[in-house]
PDB file of C-alpha atoms in Angstrom:
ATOM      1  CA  UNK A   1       7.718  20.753   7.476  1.00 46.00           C
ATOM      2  CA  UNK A   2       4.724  19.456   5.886  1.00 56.00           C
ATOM      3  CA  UNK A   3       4.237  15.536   5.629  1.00 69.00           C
ATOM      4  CA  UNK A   4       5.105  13.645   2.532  1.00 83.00           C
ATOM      5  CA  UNK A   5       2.528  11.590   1.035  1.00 95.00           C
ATOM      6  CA  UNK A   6       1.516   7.817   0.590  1.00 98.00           C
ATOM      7  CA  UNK A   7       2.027   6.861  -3.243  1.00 98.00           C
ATOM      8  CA  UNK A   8      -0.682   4.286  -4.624  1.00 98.00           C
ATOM      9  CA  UNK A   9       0.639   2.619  -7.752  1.00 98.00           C
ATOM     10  CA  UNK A  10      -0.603  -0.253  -9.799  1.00 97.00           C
ATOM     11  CA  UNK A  11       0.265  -1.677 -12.424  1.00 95.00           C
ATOM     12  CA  UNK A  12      -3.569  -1.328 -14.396  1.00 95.00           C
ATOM     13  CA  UNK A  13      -6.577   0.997 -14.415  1.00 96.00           C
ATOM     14  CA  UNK A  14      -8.457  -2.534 -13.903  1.00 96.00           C
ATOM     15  CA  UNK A  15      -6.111  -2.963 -10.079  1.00 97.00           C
ATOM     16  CA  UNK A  16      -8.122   0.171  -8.754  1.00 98.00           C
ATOM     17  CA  UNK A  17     -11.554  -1.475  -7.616  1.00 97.00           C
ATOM     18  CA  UNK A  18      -9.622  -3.414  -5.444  1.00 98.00           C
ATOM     19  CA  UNK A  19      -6.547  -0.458  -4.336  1.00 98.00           C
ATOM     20  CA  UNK A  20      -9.123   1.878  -3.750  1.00 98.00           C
ATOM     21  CA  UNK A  21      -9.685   0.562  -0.397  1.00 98.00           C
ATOM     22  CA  UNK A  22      -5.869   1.463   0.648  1.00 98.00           C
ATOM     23  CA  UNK A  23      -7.040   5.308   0.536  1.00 98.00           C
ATOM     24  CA  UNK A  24      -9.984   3.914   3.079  1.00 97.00           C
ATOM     25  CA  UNK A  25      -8.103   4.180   6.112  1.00 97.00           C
ATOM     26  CA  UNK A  26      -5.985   7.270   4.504  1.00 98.00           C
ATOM     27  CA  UNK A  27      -8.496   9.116   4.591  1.00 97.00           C
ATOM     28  CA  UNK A  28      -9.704   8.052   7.727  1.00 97.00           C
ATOM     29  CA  UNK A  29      -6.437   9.668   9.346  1.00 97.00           C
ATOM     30  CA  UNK A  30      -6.181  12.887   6.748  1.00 96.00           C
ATOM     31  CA  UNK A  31      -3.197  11.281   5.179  1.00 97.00           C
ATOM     32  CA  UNK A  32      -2.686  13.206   1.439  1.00 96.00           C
ATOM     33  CA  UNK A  33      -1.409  10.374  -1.257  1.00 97.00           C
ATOM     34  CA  UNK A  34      -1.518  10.379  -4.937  1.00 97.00           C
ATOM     35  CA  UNK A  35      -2.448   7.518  -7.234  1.00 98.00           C
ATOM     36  CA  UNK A  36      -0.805   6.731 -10.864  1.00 97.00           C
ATOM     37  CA  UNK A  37      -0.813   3.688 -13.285  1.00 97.00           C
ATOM     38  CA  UNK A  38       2.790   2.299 -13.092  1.00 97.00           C
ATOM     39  CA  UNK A  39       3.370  -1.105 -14.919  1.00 95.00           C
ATOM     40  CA  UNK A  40       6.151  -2.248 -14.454  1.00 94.00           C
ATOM     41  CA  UNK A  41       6.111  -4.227 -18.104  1.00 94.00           C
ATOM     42  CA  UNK A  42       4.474  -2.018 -20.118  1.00 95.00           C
ATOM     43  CA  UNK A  43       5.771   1.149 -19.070  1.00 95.00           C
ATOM     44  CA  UNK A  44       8.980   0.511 -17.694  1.00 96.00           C
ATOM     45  CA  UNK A  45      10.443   4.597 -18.619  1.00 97.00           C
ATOM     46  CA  UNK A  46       7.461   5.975 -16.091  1.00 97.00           C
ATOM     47  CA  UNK A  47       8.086   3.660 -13.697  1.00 97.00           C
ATOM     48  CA  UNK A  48      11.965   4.535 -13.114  1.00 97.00           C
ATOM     49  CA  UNK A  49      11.059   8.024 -13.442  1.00 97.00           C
ATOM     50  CA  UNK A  50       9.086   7.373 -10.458  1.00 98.00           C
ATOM     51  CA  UNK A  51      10.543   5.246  -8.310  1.00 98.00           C
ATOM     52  CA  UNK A  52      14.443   8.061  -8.874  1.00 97.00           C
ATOM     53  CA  UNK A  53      12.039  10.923  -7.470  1.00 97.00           C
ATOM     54  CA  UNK A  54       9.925   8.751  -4.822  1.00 97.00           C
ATOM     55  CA  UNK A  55      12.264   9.553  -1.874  1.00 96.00           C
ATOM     56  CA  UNK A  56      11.803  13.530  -2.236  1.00 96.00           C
ATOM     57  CA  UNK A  57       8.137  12.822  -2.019  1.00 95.00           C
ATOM     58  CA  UNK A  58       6.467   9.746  -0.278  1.00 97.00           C
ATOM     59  CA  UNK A  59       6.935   8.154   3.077  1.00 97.00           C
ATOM     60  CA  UNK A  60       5.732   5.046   1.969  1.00 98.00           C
ATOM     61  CA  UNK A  61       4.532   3.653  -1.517  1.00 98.00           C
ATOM     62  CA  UNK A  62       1.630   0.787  -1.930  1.00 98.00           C
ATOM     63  CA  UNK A  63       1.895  -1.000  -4.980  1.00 98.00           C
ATOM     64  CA  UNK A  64      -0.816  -3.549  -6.247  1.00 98.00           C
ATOM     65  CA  UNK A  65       0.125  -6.018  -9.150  1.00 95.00           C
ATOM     66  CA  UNK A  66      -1.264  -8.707 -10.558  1.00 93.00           C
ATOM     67  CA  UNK A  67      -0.394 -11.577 -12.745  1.00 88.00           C
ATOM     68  CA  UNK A  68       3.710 -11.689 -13.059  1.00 88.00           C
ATOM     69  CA  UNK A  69       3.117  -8.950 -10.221  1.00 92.00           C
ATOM     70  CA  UNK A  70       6.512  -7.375 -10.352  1.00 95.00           C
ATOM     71  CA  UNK A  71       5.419  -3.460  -9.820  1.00 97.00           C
ATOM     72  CA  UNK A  72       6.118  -3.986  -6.145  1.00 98.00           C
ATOM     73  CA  UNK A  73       9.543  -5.814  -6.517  1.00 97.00           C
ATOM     74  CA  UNK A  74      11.084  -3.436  -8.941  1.00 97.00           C
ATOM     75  CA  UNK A  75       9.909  -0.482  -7.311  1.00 98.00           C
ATOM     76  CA  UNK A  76      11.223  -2.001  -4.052  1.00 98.00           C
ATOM     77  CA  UNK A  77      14.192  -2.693  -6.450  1.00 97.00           C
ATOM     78  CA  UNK A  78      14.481   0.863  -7.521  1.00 97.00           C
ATOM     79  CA  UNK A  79      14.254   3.009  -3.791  1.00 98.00           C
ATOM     80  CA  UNK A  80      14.702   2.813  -0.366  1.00 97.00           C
ATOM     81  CA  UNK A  81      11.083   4.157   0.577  1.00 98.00           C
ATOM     82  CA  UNK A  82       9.299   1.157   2.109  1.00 98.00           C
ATOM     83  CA  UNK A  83       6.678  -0.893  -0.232  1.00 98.00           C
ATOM     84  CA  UNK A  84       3.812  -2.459   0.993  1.00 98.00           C
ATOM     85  CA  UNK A  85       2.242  -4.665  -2.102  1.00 98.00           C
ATOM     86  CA  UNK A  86      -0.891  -5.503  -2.366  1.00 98.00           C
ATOM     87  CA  UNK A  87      -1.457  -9.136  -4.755  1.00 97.00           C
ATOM     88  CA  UNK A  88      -4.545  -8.510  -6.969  1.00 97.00           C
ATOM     89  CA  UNK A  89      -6.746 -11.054  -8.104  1.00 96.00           C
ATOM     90  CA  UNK A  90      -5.928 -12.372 -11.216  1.00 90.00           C
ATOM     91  CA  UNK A  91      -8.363 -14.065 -13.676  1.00 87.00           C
ATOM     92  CA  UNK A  92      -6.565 -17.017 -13.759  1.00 86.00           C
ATOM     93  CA  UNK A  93      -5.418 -18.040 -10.402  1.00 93.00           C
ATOM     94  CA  UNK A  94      -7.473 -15.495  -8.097  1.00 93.00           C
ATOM     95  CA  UNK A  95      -4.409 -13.644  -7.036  1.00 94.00           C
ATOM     96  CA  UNK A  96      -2.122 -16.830  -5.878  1.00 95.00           C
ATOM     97  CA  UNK A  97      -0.112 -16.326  -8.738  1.00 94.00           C
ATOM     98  CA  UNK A  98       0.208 -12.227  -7.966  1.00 95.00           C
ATOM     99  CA  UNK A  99       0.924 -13.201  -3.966  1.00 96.00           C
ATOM    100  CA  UNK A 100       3.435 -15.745  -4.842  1.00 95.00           C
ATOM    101  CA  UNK A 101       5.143 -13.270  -7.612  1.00 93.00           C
ATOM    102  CA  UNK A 102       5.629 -10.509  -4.997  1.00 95.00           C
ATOM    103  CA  UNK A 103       6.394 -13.103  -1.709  1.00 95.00           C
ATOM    104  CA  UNK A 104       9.382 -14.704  -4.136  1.00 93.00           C
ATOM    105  CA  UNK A 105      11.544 -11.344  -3.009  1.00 92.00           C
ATOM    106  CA  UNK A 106      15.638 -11.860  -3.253  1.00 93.00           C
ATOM    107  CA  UNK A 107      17.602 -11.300  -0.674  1.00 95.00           C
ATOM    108  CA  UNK A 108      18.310  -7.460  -0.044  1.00 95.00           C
ATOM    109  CA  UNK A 109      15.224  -6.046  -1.655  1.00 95.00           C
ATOM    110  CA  UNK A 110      12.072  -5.689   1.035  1.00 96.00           C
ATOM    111  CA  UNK A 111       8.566  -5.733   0.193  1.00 97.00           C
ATOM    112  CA  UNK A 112       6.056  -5.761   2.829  1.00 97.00           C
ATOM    113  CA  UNK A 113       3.393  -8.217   1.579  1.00 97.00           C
ATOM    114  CA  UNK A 114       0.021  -8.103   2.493  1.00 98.00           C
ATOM    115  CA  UNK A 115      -3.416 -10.383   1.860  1.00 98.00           C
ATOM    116  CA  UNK A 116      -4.654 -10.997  -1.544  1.00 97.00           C
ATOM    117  CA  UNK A 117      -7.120  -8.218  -2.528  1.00 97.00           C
ATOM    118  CA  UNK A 118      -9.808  -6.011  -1.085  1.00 98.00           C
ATOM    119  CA  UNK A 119      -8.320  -6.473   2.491  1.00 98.00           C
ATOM    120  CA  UNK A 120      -4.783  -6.661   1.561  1.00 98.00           C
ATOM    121  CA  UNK A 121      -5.263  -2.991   0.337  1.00 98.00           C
ATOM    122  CA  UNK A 122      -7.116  -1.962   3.160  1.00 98.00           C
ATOM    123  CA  UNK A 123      -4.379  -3.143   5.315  1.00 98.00           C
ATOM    124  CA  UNK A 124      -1.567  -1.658   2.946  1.00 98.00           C
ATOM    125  CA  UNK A 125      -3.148   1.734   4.265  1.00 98.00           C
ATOM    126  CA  UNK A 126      -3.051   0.576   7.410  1.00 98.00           C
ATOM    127  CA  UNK A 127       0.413  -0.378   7.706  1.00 98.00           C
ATOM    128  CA  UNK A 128       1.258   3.205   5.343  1.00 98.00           C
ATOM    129  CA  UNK A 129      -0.301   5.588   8.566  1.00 97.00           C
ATOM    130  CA  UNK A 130       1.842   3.032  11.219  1.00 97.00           C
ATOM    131  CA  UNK A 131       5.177   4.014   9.091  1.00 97.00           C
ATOM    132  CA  UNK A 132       3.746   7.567   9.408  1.00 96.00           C
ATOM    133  CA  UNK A 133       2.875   7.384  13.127  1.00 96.00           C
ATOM    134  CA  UNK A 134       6.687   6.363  13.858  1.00 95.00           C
ATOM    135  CA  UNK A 135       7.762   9.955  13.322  1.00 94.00           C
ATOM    136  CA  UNK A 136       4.372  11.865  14.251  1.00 95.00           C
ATOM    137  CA  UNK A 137       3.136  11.814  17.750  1.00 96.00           C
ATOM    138  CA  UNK A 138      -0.271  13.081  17.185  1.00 96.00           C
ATOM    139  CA  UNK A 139      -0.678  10.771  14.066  1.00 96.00           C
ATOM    140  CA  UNK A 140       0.588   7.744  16.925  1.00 97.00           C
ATOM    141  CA  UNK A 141      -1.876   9.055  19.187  1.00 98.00           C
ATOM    142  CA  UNK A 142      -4.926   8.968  16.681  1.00 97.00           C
ATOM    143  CA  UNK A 143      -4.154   5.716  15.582  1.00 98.00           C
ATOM    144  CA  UNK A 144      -3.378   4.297  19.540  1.00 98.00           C
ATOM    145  CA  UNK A 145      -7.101   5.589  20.098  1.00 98.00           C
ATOM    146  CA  UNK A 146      -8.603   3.751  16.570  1.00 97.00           C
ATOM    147  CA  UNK A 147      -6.728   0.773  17.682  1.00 96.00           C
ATOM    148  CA  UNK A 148      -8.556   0.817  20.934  1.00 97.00           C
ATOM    149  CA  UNK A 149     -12.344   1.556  19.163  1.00 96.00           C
ATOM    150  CA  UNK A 150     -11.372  -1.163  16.938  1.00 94.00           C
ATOM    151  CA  UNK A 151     -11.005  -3.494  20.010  1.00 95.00           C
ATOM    152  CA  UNK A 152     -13.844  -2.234  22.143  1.00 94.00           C
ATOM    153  CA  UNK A 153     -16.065  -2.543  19.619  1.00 95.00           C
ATOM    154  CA  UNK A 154     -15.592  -6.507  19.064  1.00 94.00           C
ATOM    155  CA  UNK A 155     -18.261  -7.947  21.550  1.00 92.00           C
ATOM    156  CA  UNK A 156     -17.227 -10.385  24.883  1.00 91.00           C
ATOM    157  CA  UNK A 157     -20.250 -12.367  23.884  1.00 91.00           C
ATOM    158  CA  UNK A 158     -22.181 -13.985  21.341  1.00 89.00           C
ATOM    159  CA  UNK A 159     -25.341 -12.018  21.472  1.00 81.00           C
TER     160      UNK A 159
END
């Protein structure tokens, strides 16, 4: 059975400077994933159609919003495959408004938040491979073993 994917979404053409670096780490591991402009305002028809067939073909789906930010929240809204969001800077408020948008989550609908921007995407990959790794013990044993580089590479001293 081959492995289902890692959808990126966002809500703009202008969120993918900063979502590009979820498809770092992806990469990193071999994990396949596809990418599509979803808003959640401004095309609301593409984004159901997505979010009814997103079970059949993703593990996991990133979604970066920003502004309103409420891609990841109706998505989230909309499936039962796990989101991780990723806040995007906005113009106005450098992203608090987008982090406090997707953070503001009811009761019964889960969206895994992560940081503000470059490194909240980066991690959103991240955190995509560890749902992965829960059902793929040579994916758990890859990322066990980056883990550990990542750990032995931080020096004990100040050099």
């Amino acid at each position: 059975m081959q492995q289902k994917k890692i959808a990126i979404i966002m809500g703009s053409q202008s969120d993918w400077p900063v979502m590009r670096h979820a498809t770092t780490v992806l990469d990193e591991f071999g994990i396949g994933y596809d990418t599509a402009v979803v808003s959640a305002h401004r095309t609301p028809d593409r984004l159901y159609e997505f979010a009814g067939k997103a079970a059949d073909h993703y593990a996991a789906i990133i979604a970066g919003a920003g502004g309103a930010a409420h891609l990841p929240g109706m998505t989230a809204a909309m499936t039962c495959v796990p989101v991780i969001a990723v806040p995007v800077p906005s113009k106005a408020l450098n992203g608090i408004d987008s982090l406090l948008s997707i953070v503001q989550m009811p009761r019964g609908v889960a969206v895994c938040t992560q940081a503000i921007g470059e490194p909240g995407a980066y991690n959103a990959g991240l955190v995509a491979v560890q749902i992965l790794a829960t059902s793929d013990p040579q994916l758990q044993s890859r990322l066990n073993a980056w883990r550990a580089q990542q750990t032995s590479s931080v020096p004990d001293e100040v050099e």
